[in-house]
Amino acid sequence: MSVAETAKSTVEQFTVASNTAFKDGVEKTLAAINEANSHSKKNLEAVVAAVTAAAKGAETVGAQAMAFSKKAFDDQVAAARTLAGAKSVQEVVELQTSLARTFLENYMAEVGKLTETVSSSVKDSMKPLNERVTDLVEKIQAAR
């Protein structure tokens, strides 16, 4: 084989190898871009799910607070009527003490309910985001 044929063969081999490497690089880049797009889409879906859960939780808390406010107002009107019917100062003091204790117990119970609702809402809101972080960590660990 002559020097020209050897050079031609070498150039052809180099060209084929370069084309193959370029094609593989483009395919890997496209695959990485598609994976990044898929990951971004899932992240956006997780954010939407988290915001939706938070809005639902806020709506629930608002409804609970409104219901408690209405009940408290009704209870205070009833308490005022009861106090107005008292026959003595001693009876007023006893009624007032009893009513204050009842109002405080009701308030503490409602705070407990609201705390549970807020806690549940935060947990539900964070769940989709935690799942995305877990997925990312698993992908990073798998790449090692």
mmCIF file of N, CA and C in Angstrom:
data_model
loop_
_atom_site.group_PDB
_atom_site.id
_atom_site.type_symbol
_atom_site.label_atom_id
_atom_site.label_comp_id
_atom_site.label_asym_id
_atom_site.label_seq_id
_atom_site.Cartn_x
_atom_site.Cartn_y
_atom_site.Cartn_z
ATOM 1 N N MET A 1 0.833 -1.152 0.000
ATOM 2 C CA MET A 1 0.000 0.000 0.000
ATOM 3 C C MET A 1 0.899 1.242 0.000
ATOM 4 N N SER A 2 0.510 2.187 -0.822
ATOM 5 C CA SER A 2 1.335 3.377 -0.959
ATOM 6 C C SER A 2 1.049 4.358 0.172
ATOM 7 N N VAL A 3 1.903 5.335 0.304
ATOM 8 C CA VAL A 3 1.762 6.358 1.347
ATOM 9 C C VAL A 3 0.461 7.125 1.140
ATOM 10 N N ALA A 4 0.105 7.418 -0.104
ATOM 11 C CA ALA A 4 -1.129 8.153 -0.393
ATOM 12 C C ALA A 4 -2.348 7.342 0.033
ATOM 13 N N GLU A 5 -2.322 6.016 -0.248
ATOM 14 C CA GLU A 5 -3.455 5.177 0.130
ATOM 15 C C GLU A 5 -3.570 5.056 1.654
ATOM 16 N N THR A 6 -2.431 4.975 2.319
ATOM 17 C CA THR A 6 -2.420 4.899 3.780
ATOM 18 C C THR A 6 -2.969 6.193 4.375
ATOM 19 N N ALA A 7 -2.544 7.328 3.831
ATOM 20 C CA ALA A 7 -3.022 8.627 4.308
ATOM 21 C C ALA A 7 -4.522 8.759 4.067
ATOM 22 N N LYS A 8 -4.965 8.322 2.874
ATOM 23 C CA LYS A 8 -6.390 8.387 2.546
ATOM 24 C C LYS A 8 -7.191 7.509 3.498
ATOM 25 N N SER A 9 -6.717 6.306 3.775
ATOM 26 C CA SER A 9 -7.392 5.381 4.683
ATOM 27 C C SER A 9 -7.451 5.967 6.093
ATOM 28 N N THR A 10 -6.360 6.584 6.525
ATOM 29 C CA THR A 10 -6.300 7.189 7.855
ATOM 30 C C THR A 10 -7.283 8.345 7.959
ATOM 31 N N VAL A 11 -7.337 9.178 6.933
ATOM 32 C CA VAL A 11 -8.267 10.314 6.919
ATOM 33 C C VAL A 11 -9.703 9.812 6.939
ATOM 34 N N GLU A 12 -9.998 8.762 6.168
ATOM 35 C CA GLU A 12 -11.351 8.211 6.145
ATOM 36 C C GLU A 12 -11.739 7.656 7.520
ATOM 37 N N GLN A 13 -10.786 6.949 8.160
ATOM 38 C CA GLN A 13 -11.060 6.399 9.486
ATOM 39 C C GLN A 13 -11.284 7.526 10.499
ATOM 40 N N PHE A 14 -10.454 8.560 10.393
ATOM 41 C CA PHE A 14 -10.586 9.715 11.288
ATOM 42 C C PHE A 14 -11.935 10.404 11.068
ATOM 43 N N THR A 15 -12.334 10.542 9.807
ATOM 44 C CA THR A 15 -13.602 11.193 9.474
ATOM 45 C C THR A 15 -14.785 10.388 10.015
ATOM 46 N N VAL A 16 -14.750 9.076 9.831
ATOM 47 C CA VAL A 16 -15.824 8.210 10.332
ATOM 48 C C VAL A 16 -15.883 8.285 11.860
ATOM 49 N N ALA A 17 -14.727 8.219 12.505
ATOM 50 C CA ALA A 17 -14.681 8.278 13.966
ATOM 51 C C ALA A 17 -15.181 9.638 14.463
ATOM 52 N N SER A 18 -14.788 10.713 13.790
ATOM 53 C CA SER A 18 -15.235 12.057 14.176
ATOM 54 C C SER A 18 -16.736 12.201 14.006
ATOM 55 N N ASN A 19 -17.268 11.734 12.892
ATOM 56 C CA ASN A 19 -18.712 11.808 12.648
ATOM 57 C C ASN A 19 -19.481 11.005 13.694
ATOM 58 N N THR A 20 -18.992 9.831 14.029
ATOM 59 C CA THR A 20 -19.643 8.986 15.027
ATOM 60 C C THR A 20 -19.610 9.672 16.396
ATOM 61 N N ALA A 21 -18.450 10.219 16.755
ATOM 62 C CA ALA A 21 -18.321 10.903 18.040
ATOM 63 C C ALA A 21 -19.236 12.128 18.089
ATOM 64 N N PHE A 22 -19.296 12.892 16.998
ATOM 65 C CA PHE A 22 -20.163 14.073 16.946
ATOM 66 C C PHE A 22 -21.629 13.661 17.071
ATOM 67 N N LYS A 23 -22.032 12.618 16.348
ATOM 68 C CA LYS A 23 -23.406 12.130 16.390
ATOM 69 C C LYS A 23 -23.760 11.658 17.800
ATOM 70 N N ASP A 24 -22.854 10.907 18.431
ATOM 71 C CA ASP A 24 -23.093 10.440 19.801
ATOM 72 C C ASP A 24 -23.217 11.625 20.767
ATOM 73 N N GLY A 25 -22.358 12.623 20.575
ATOM 74 C CA GLY A 25 -22.403 13.816 21.431
ATOM 75 C C GLY A 25 -23.714 14.562 21.284
ATOM 76 N N VAL A 26 -24.175 14.719 20.051
ATOM 77 C CA VAL A 26 -25.453 15.399 19.818
ATOM 78 C C VAL A 26 -26.597 14.606 20.428
ATOM 79 N N GLU A 27 -26.585 13.296 20.262
ATOM 80 C CA GLU A 27 -27.647 12.454 20.824
ATOM 81 C C GLU A 27 -27.663 12.533 22.356
ATOM 82 N N LYS A 28 -26.484 12.508 22.957
ATOM 83 C CA LYS A 28 -26.404 12.603 24.420
ATOM 84 C C LYS A 28 -26.889 13.969 24.891
ATOM 85 N N THR A 29 -26.523 15.015 24.160
ATOM 86 C CA THR A 29 -26.951 16.366 24.523
ATOM 87 C C THR A 29 -28.466 16.488 24.419
ATOM 88 N N LEU A 30 -29.035 15.972 23.337
ATOM 89 C CA LEU A 30 -30.488 16.015 23.171
ATOM 90 C C LEU A 30 -31.192 15.218 24.260
ATOM 91 N N ALA A 31 -30.636 14.066 24.597
ATOM 92 C CA ALA A 31 -31.224 13.257 25.667
ATOM 93 C C ALA A 31 -31.170 14.017 26.997
ATOM 94 N N ALA A 32 -30.045 14.682 27.255
ATOM 95 C CA ALA A 32 -29.901 15.449 28.496
ATOM 96 C C ALA A 32 -30.891 16.618 28.524
ATOM 97 N N ILE A 33 -31.067 17.280 27.385
ATOM 98 C CA ILE A 33 -32.020 18.391 27.312
ATOM 99 C C ILE A 33 -33.444 17.881 27.542
ATOM 100 N N ASN A 34 -33.783 16.765 26.919
ATOM 101 C CA ASN A 34 -35.119 16.189 27.123
ATOM 102 C C ASN A 34 -35.341 15.806 28.581
ATOM 103 N N GLU A 35 -34.317 15.236 29.204
ATOM 104 C CA GLU A 35 -34.432 14.864 30.612
ATOM 105 C C GLU A 35 -34.578 16.106 31.486
ATOM 106 N N ALA A 36 -33.814 17.157 31.171
ATOM 107 C CA ALA A 36 -33.916 18.403 31.932
ATOM 108 C C ALA A 36 -35.305 19.020 31.767
ATOM 109 N N ASN A 37 -35.844 18.981 30.551
ATOM 110 C CA ASN A 37 -37.200 19.495 30.333
ATOM 111 C C ASN A 37 -38.222 18.700 31.117
ATOM 112 N N SER A 38 -38.073 17.388 31.118
ATOM 113 C CA SER A 38 -38.988 16.532 31.866
ATOM 114 C C SER A 38 -38.891 16.829 33.359
ATOM 115 N N HIS A 39 -37.666 16.985 33.840
ATOM 116 C CA HIS A 39 -37.449 17.291 35.259
ATOM 117 C C HIS A 39 -38.068 18.650 35.603
ATOM 118 N N SER A 40 -37.858 19.634 34.746
ATOM 119 C CA SER A 40 -38.425 20.970 34.994
ATOM 120 C C SER A 40 -39.950 20.928 35.002
ATOM 121 N N LYS A 41 -40.524 20.153 34.095
ATOM 122 C CA LYS A 41 -41.978 20.024 34.046
ATOM 123 C C LYS A 41 -42.494 19.410 35.341
ATOM 124 N N LYS A 42 -41.819 18.378 35.812
ATOM 125 C CA LYS A 42 -42.237 17.737 37.064
ATOM 126 C C LYS A 42 -42.080 18.700 38.240
ATOM 127 N N ASN A 43 -41.021 19.511 38.215
ATOM 128 C CA ASN A 43 -40.832 20.507 39.275
ATOM 129 C C ASN A 43 -41.976 21.518 39.278
ATOM 130 N N LEU A 44 -42.345 21.991 38.091
ATOM 131 C CA LEU A 44 -43.440 22.943 37.985
ATOM 132 C C LEU A 44 -44.749 22.316 38.474
ATOM 133 N N GLU A 45 -44.991 21.081 38.098
ATOM 134 C CA GLU A 45 -46.194 20.379 38.559
ATOM 135 C C GLU A 45 -46.195 20.253 40.082
ATOM 136 N N ALA A 46 -45.016 20.005 40.663
ATOM 137 C CA ALA A 46 -44.917 19.898 42.123
ATOM 138 C C ALA A 46 -45.210 21.239 42.789
ATOM 139 N N VAL A 47 -44.706 22.323 42.203
ATOM 140 C CA VAL A 47 -44.967 23.652 42.760
ATOM 141 C C VAL A 47 -46.463 23.963 42.690
ATOM 142 N N VAL A 48 -47.086 23.658 41.563
ATOM 143 C CA VAL A 48 -48.528 23.899 41.418
ATOM 144 C C VAL A 48 -49.304 23.081 42.454
ATOM 145 N N ALA A 49 -48.925 21.830 42.632
ATOM 146 C CA ALA A 49 -49.600 20.980 43.620
ATOM 147 C C ALA A 49 -49.406 21.542 45.033
ATOM 148 N N ALA A 50 -48.204 22.026 45.326
ATOM 149 C CA ALA A 50 -47.928 22.585 46.651
ATOM 150 C C ALA A 50 -48.751 23.849 46.893
ATOM 151 N N VAL A 51 -48.807 24.715 45.899
ATOM 152 C CA VAL A 51 -49.577 25.952 46.040
ATOM 153 C C VAL A 51 -51.072 25.644 46.168
ATOM 154 N N THR A 52 -51.543 24.675 45.413
ATOM 155 C CA THR A 52 -52.948 24.278 45.499
ATOM 156 C C THR A 52 -53.278 23.754 46.900
ATOM 157 N N ALA A 53 -52.402 22.914 47.426
ATOM 158 C CA ALA A 53 -52.614 22.377 48.780
ATOM 159 C C ALA A 53 -52.574 23.494 49.819
ATOM 160 N N ALA A 54 -51.666 24.445 49.656
ATOM 161 C CA ALA A 54 -51.572 25.565 50.599
ATOM 162 C C ALA A 54 -52.832 26.426 50.543
ATOM 163 N N ALA A 55 -53.328 26.677 49.338
ATOM 164 C CA ALA A 55 -54.548 27.474 49.188
ATOM 165 C C ALA A 55 -55.738 26.765 49.829
ATOM 166 N N LYS A 56 -55.803 25.455 49.627
ATOM 167 C CA LYS A 56 -56.885 24.679 50.236
ATOM 168 C C LYS A 56 -56.786 24.746 51.758
ATOM 169 N N GLY A 57 -55.569 24.630 52.272
ATOM 170 C CA GLY A 57 -55.365 24.717 53.722
ATOM 171 C C GLY A 57 -55.749 26.080 54.264
ATOM 172 N N ALA A 58 -55.378 27.142 53.536
ATOM 173 C CA ALA A 58 -55.728 28.495 53.971
ATOM 174 C C ALA A 58 -57.247 28.681 53.963
ATOM 175 N N GLU A 59 -57.891 28.115 52.962
ATOM 176 C CA GLU A 59 -59.353 28.195 52.888
ATOM 177 C C GLU A 59 -59.990 27.472 54.077
ATOM 178 N N THR A 60 -59.463 26.312 54.422
ATOM 179 C CA THR A 60 -59.982 25.549 55.554
ATOM 180 C C THR A 60 -59.783 26.313 56.855
ATOM 181 N N VAL A 61 -58.591 26.889 57.037
ATOM 182 C CA VAL A 61 -58.313 27.663 58.248
ATOM 183 C C VAL A 61 -59.256 28.862 58.331
ATOM 184 N N GLY A 62 -59.459 29.543 57.201
ATOM 185 C CA GLY A 62 -60.367 30.692 57.180
ATOM 186 C C GLY A 62 -61.787 30.296 57.547
ATOM 187 N N ALA A 63 -62.241 29.173 57.006
ATOM 188 C CA ALA A 63 -63.599 28.709 57.314
ATOM 189 C C ALA A 63 -63.727 28.348 58.797
ATOM 190 N N GLN A 64 -62.695 27.698 59.336
ATOM 191 C CA GLN A 64 -62.731 27.340 60.755
ATOM 192 C C GLN A 64 -62.754 28.603 61.625
ATOM 193 N N ALA A 65 -61.933 29.577 61.269
ATOM 194 C CA ALA A 65 -61.879 30.817 62.049
ATOM 195 C C ALA A 65 -63.213 31.561 62.000
ATOM 196 N N MET A 66 -63.832 31.594 60.826
ATOM 197 C CA MET A 66 -65.135 32.262 60.701
ATOM 198 C C MET A 66 -66.203 31.538 61.531
ATOM 199 N N ALA A 67 -66.206 30.210 61.467
ATOM 200 C CA ALA A 67 -67.183 29.441 62.237
ATOM 201 C C ALA A 67 -66.987 29.676 63.738
ATOM 202 N N PHE A 68 -65.719 29.704 64.165
ATOM 203 C CA PHE A 68 -65.449 29.937 65.589
ATOM 204 C C PHE A 68 -65.883 31.346 65.990
ATOM 205 N N SER A 69 -65.600 32.326 65.144
ATOM 206 C CA SER A 69 -65.979 33.711 65.454
ATOM 207 C C SER A 69 -67.490 33.842 65.595
ATOM 208 N N LYS A 70 -68.226 33.208 64.699
ATOM 209 C CA LYS A 70 -69.692 33.265 64.762
ATOM 210 C C LYS A 70 -70.195 32.607 66.042
ATOM 211 N N LYS A 71 -69.637 31.427 66.361
ATOM 212 C CA LYS A 71 -70.054 30.725 67.564
ATOM 213 C C LYS A 71 -69.711 31.542 68.809
ATOM 214 N N ALA A 72 -68.512 32.138 68.822
ATOM 215 C CA ALA A 72 -68.097 32.941 69.975
ATOM 216 C C ALA A 72 -69.020 34.144 70.156
ATOM 217 N N PHE A 73 -69.378 34.781 69.053
ATOM 218 C CA PHE A 73 -70.296 35.922 69.133
ATOM 219 C C PHE A 73 -71.644 35.483 69.697
ATOM 220 N N ASP A 74 -72.178 34.377 69.163
ATOM 221 C CA ASP A 74 -73.463 33.863 69.651
ATOM 222 C C ASP A 74 -73.380 33.504 71.135
ATOM 223 N N ASP A 75 -72.265 32.897 71.539
ATOM 224 C CA ASP A 75 -72.080 32.535 72.946
ATOM 225 C C ASP A 75 -72.003 33.779 73.828
ATOM 226 N N GLN A 76 -71.372 34.823 73.339
ATOM 227 C CA GLN A 76 -71.262 36.062 74.126
ATOM 228 C C GLN A 76 -72.615 36.750 74.279
ATOM 229 N N VAL A 77 -73.427 36.715 73.223
ATOM 230 C CA VAL A 77 -74.773 37.286 73.325
ATOM 231 C C VAL A 77 -75.589 36.502 74.353
ATOM 232 N N ALA A 78 -75.510 35.185 74.300
ATOM 233 C CA ALA A 78 -76.225 34.356 75.274
ATOM 234 C C ALA A 78 -75.711 34.617 76.684
ATOM 235 N N ALA A 79 -74.402 34.787 76.821
ATOM 236 C CA ALA A 79 -73.822 35.059 78.139
ATOM 237 C C ALA A 79 -74.310 36.404 78.673
ATOM 238 N N ALA A 80 -74.401 37.397 77.802
ATOM 239 C CA ALA A 80 -74.885 38.706 78.234
ATOM 240 C C ALA A 80 -76.327 38.610 78.724
ATOM 241 N N ARG A 81 -77.133 37.824 78.028
ATOM 242 C CA ARG A 81 -78.531 37.636 78.462
ATOM 243 C C ARG A 81 -78.580 36.939 79.820
ATOM 244 N N THR A 82 -77.714 35.946 79.986
ATOM 245 C CA THR A 82 -77.681 35.221 81.258
ATOM 246 C C THR A 82 -77.266 36.157 82.386
ATOM 247 N N LEU A 83 -76.236 36.966 82.135
ATOM 248 C CA LEU A 83 -75.775 37.911 83.166
ATOM 249 C C LEU A 83 -76.836 38.954 83.482
ATOM 250 N N ALA A 84 -77.586 39.371 82.490
ATOM 251 C CA ALA A 84 -78.629 40.370 82.710
ATOM 252 C C ALA A 84 -79.741 39.826 83.604
ATOM 253 N N GLY A 85 -79.899 38.515 83.613
ATOM 254 C CA GLY A 85 -80.951 37.914 84.437
ATOM 255 C C GLY A 85 -80.504 37.582 85.845
ATOM 256 N N ALA A 86 -79.273 37.928 86.181
ATOM 257 C CA ALA A 86 -78.763 37.608 87.524
ATOM 258 C C ALA A 86 -79.512 38.408 88.585
ATOM 259 N N LYS A 87 -79.728 37.794 89.735
ATOM 260 C CA LYS A 87 -80.509 38.405 90.818
ATOM 261 C C LYS A 87 -79.643 39.119 91.860
ATOM 262 N N SER A 88 -78.315 38.765 91.863
ATOM 263 C CA SER A 88 -77.455 39.396 92.868
ATOM 264 C C SER A 88 -76.040 39.562 92.306
ATOM 265 N N VAL A 89 -75.261 40.358 93.025
ATOM 266 C CA VAL A 89 -73.863 40.560 92.634
ATOM 267 C C VAL A 89 -73.101 39.246 92.741
ATOM 268 N N GLN A 90 -73.385 38.484 93.759
ATOM 269 C CA GLN A 90 -72.737 37.182 93.942
ATOM 270 C C GLN A 90 -73.018 36.283 92.745
ATOM 271 N N GLU A 91 -74.266 36.266 92.277
ATOM 272 C CA GLU A 91 -74.625 35.447 91.122
ATOM 273 C C GLU A 91 -73.906 35.944 89.866
ATOM 274 N N VAL A 92 -73.775 37.259 89.702
ATOM 275 C CA VAL A 92 -73.060 37.832 88.548
ATOM 276 C C VAL A 92 -71.603 37.373 88.561
ATOM 277 N N VAL A 93 -70.968 37.417 89.716
ATOM 278 C CA VAL A 93 -69.567 37.000 89.821
ATOM 279 C C VAL A 93 -69.426 35.517 89.494
ATOM 280 N N GLU A 94 -70.321 34.700 90.025
ATOM 281 C CA GLU A 94 -70.263 33.261 89.746
ATOM 282 C C GLU A 94 -70.491 32.965 88.266
ATOM 283 N N LEU A 95 -71.487 33.617 87.685
ATOM 284 C CA LEU A 95 -71.764 33.433 86.254
ATOM 285 C C LEU A 95 -70.579 33.895 85.401
ATOM 286 N N GLN A 96 -70.043 35.058 85.753
ATOM 287 C CA GLN A 96 -68.916 35.609 84.995
ATOM 288 C C GLN A 96 -67.714 34.679 85.060
ATOM 289 N N THR A 97 -67.442 34.117 86.207
ATOM 290 C CA THR A 97 -66.330 33.185 86.373
ATOM 291 C C THR A 97 -66.553 31.931 85.534
ATOM 292 N N SER A 98 -67.759 31.408 85.592
ATOM 293 C CA SER A 98 -68.082 30.209 84.829
ATOM 294 C C SER A 98 -68.003 30.472 83.316
ATOM 295 N N LEU A 99 -68.546 31.605 82.905
ATOM 296 C CA LEU A 99 -68.521 31.948 81.480
ATOM 297 C C LEU A 99 -67.091 32.173 80.987
ATOM 298 N N ALA A 100 -66.285 32.831 81.779
ATOM 299 C CA ALA A 100 -64.889 33.084 81.393
ATOM 300 C C ALA A 100 -64.138 31.762 81.233
ATOM 301 N N ARG A 101 -64.369 30.842 82.158
ATOM 302 C CA ARG A 101 -63.733 29.531 82.081
ATOM 303 C C ARG A 101 -64.181 28.794 80.804
ATOM 304 N N THR A 102 -65.473 28.835 80.517
ATOM 305 C CA THR A 102 -66.009 28.179 79.319
ATOM 306 C C THR A 102 -65.439 28.810 78.051
ATOM 307 N N PHE A 103 -65.416 30.142 78.005
ATOM 308 C CA PHE A 103 -64.875 30.825 76.827
ATOM 309 C C PHE A 103 -63.399 30.474 76.619
ATOM 310 N N LEU A 104 -62.628 30.430 77.695
ATOM 311 C CA LEU A 104 -61.207 30.110 77.589
ATOM 312 C C LEU A 104 -61.012 28.665 77.127
ATOM 313 N N GLU A 105 -61.800 27.742 77.670
ATOM 314 C CA GLU A 105 -61.701 26.338 77.246
ATOM 315 C C GLU A 105 -62.047 26.189 75.759
ATOM 316 N N ASN A 106 -63.110 26.871 75.338
ATOM 317 C CA ASN A 106 -63.493 26.826 73.924
ATOM 318 C C ASN A 106 -62.401 27.418 73.034
ATOM 319 N N TYR A 107 -61.820 28.525 73.493
ATOM 320 C CA TYR A 107 -60.751 29.175 72.718
ATOM 321 C C TYR A 107 -59.541 28.248 72.591
ATOM 322 N N MET A 108 -59.145 27.622 73.683
ATOM 323 C CA MET A 108 -57.974 26.734 73.650
ATOM 324 C C MET A 108 -58.243 25.520 72.753
ATOM 325 N N ALA A 109 -59.464 25.000 72.794
ATOM 326 C CA ALA A 109 -59.819 23.869 71.927
ATOM 327 C C ALA A 109 -59.751 24.292 70.465
ATOM 328 N N GLU A 110 -60.235 25.490 70.167
ATOM 329 C CA GLU A 110 -60.212 25.976 68.781
ATOM 330 C C GLU A 110 -58.780 26.215 68.312
ATOM 331 N N VAL A 111 -57.940 26.737 69.175
ATOM 332 C CA VAL A 111 -56.527 26.935 68.816
ATOM 333 C C VAL A 111 -55.884 25.585 68.499
ATOM 334 N N GLY A 112 -56.221 24.565 69.274
ATOM 335 C CA GLY A 112 -55.706 23.222 69.008
ATOM 336 C C GLY A 112 -56.149 22.713 67.642
ATOM 337 N N LYS A 113 -57.432 22.922 67.314
ATOM 338 C CA LYS A 113 -57.943 22.493 66.011
ATOM 339 C C LYS A 113 -57.250 23.246 64.874
ATOM 340 N N LEU A 114 -57.093 24.547 65.051
ATOM 341 C CA LEU A 114 -56.433 25.357 64.014
ATOM 342 C C LEU A 114 -54.971 24.937 63.845
ATOM 343 N N THR A 115 -54.319 24.639 64.942
ATOM 344 C CA THR A 115 -52.929 24.186 64.875
ATOM 345 C C THR A 115 -52.825 22.885 64.092
ATOM 346 N N GLU A 116 -53.743 21.964 64.343
ATOM 347 C CA GLU A 116 -53.750 20.698 63.605
ATOM 348 C C GLU A 116 -54.007 20.932 62.117
ATOM 349 N N THR A 117 -54.927 21.821 61.804
ATOM 350 C CA THR A 117 -55.244 22.121 60.404
ATOM 351 C C THR A 117 -54.049 22.748 59.700
ATOM 352 N N VAL A 118 -53.405 23.703 60.351
ATOM 353 C CA VAL A 118 -52.231 24.354 59.752
ATOM 354 C C VAL A 118 -51.110 23.343 59.567
ATOM 355 N N SER A 119 -50.879 22.516 60.569
ATOM 356 C CA SER A 119 -49.833 21.497 60.474
ATOM 357 C C SER A 119 -50.096 20.545 59.316
ATOM 358 N N SER A 120 -51.320 20.099 59.202
ATOM 359 C CA SER A 120 -51.702 19.199 58.112
ATOM 360 C C SER A 120 -51.548 19.890 56.756
ATOM 361 N N SER A 121 -51.929 21.149 56.700
ATOM 362 C CA SER A 121 -51.826 21.908 55.455
ATOM 363 C C SER A 121 -50.371 22.079 55.027
ATOM 364 N N VAL A 122 -49.513 22.395 55.972
ATOM 365 C CA VAL A 122 -48.084 22.545 55.657
ATOM 366 C C VAL A 122 -47.510 21.221 55.180
ATOM 367 N N LYS A 123 -47.880 20.150 55.851
ATOM 368 C CA LYS A 123 -47.411 18.817 55.459
ATOM 369 C C LYS A 123 -47.865 18.482 54.044
ATOM 370 N N ASP A 124 -49.134 18.730 53.747
ATOM 371 C CA ASP A 124 -49.666 18.461 52.403
ATOM 372 C C ASP A 124 -49.011 19.352 51.354
ATOM 373 N N SER A 125 -48.727 20.589 51.724
ATOM 374 C CA SER A 125 -48.103 21.530 50.787
ATOM 375 C C SER A 125 -46.661 21.146 50.471
ATOM 376 N N MET A 126 -45.959 20.629 51.446
ATOM 377 C CA MET A 126 -44.548 20.312 51.259
ATOM 378 C C MET A 126 -44.322 18.950 50.612
ATOM 379 N N LYS A 127 -45.324 18.094 50.654
ATOM 380 C CA LYS A 127 -45.168 16.734 50.138
ATOM 381 C C LYS A 127 -44.696 16.696 48.680
ATOM 382 N N PRO A 128 -45.340 17.420 47.743
ATOM 383 C CA PRO A 128 -44.878 17.346 46.351
ATOM 384 C C PRO A 128 -43.445 17.870 46.178
ATOM 385 N N LEU A 129 -43.099 18.907 46.935
ATOM 386 C CA LEU A 129 -41.738 19.455 46.831
ATOM 387 C C LEU A 129 -40.714 18.485 47.417
ATOM 388 N N ASN A 130 -41.064 17.847 48.516
ATOM 389 C CA ASN A 130 -40.164 16.848 49.104
ATOM 390 C C ASN A 130 -39.936 15.679 48.156
ATOM 391 N N GLU A 131 -40.986 15.288 47.452
ATOM 392 C CA GLU A 131 -40.845 14.194 46.483
ATOM 393 C C GLU A 131 -39.881 14.571 45.365
ATOM 394 N N ARG A 132 -39.926 15.815 44.909
ATOM 395 C CA ARG A 132 -39.017 16.260 43.845
ATOM 396 C C ARG A 132 -37.570 16.300 44.355
ATOM 397 N N VAL A 133 -37.369 16.759 45.572
ATOM 398 C CA VAL A 133 -36.022 16.795 46.142
ATOM 399 C C VAL A 133 -35.494 15.374 46.299
ATOM 400 N N THR A 134 -36.330 14.469 46.761
ATOM 401 C CA THR A 134 -35.933 13.071 46.911
ATOM 402 C C THR A 134 -35.547 12.483 45.561
ATOM 403 N N ASP A 135 -36.335 12.778 44.529
ATOM 404 C CA ASP A 135 -36.037 12.301 43.180
ATOM 405 C C ASP A 135 -34.685 12.827 42.706
ATOM 406 N N LEU A 136 -34.416 14.101 42.944
ATOM 407 C CA LEU A 136 -33.146 14.697 42.541
ATOM 408 C C LEU A 136 -31.975 14.046 43.278
ATOM 409 N N VAL A 137 -32.120 13.844 44.559
ATOM 410 C CA VAL A 137 -31.051 13.215 45.344
ATOM 411 C C VAL A 137 -30.781 11.793 44.844
ATOM 412 N N GLU A 138 -31.857 11.062 44.545
ATOM 413 C CA GLU A 138 -31.685 9.696 44.021
ATOM 414 C C GLU A 138 -30.962 9.710 42.685
ATOM 415 N N LYS A 139 -31.272 10.665 41.825
ATOM 416 C CA LYS A 139 -30.601 10.752 40.517
ATOM 417 C C LYS A 139 -29.124 11.085 40.694
ATOM 418 N N ILE A 140 -28.841 11.984 41.621
ATOM 419 C CA ILE A 140 -27.437 12.356 41.869
ATOM 420 C C ILE A 140 -26.663 11.156 42.415
ATOM 421 N N GLN A 141 -27.279 10.426 43.338
ATOM 422 C CA GLN A 141 -26.609 9.258 43.915
ATOM 423 C C GLN A 141 -26.428 8.164 42.867
ATOM 424 N N ALA A 142 -27.384 8.018 41.966
ATOM 425 C CA ALA A 142 -27.275 6.993 40.918
ATOM 426 C C ALA A 142 -26.189 7.357 39.915
ATOM 427 N N ALA A 143 -25.930 8.639 39.743
ATOM 428 C CA ALA A 143 -24.924 9.078 38.790
ATOM 429 C C ALA A 143 -23.505 8.864 39.307
ATOM 430 N N ARG A 144 -23.360 8.655 40.586
ATOM 431 C CA ARG A 144 -22.021 8.469 41.170
ATOM 432 C C ARG A 144 -21.420 7.175 40.768
#
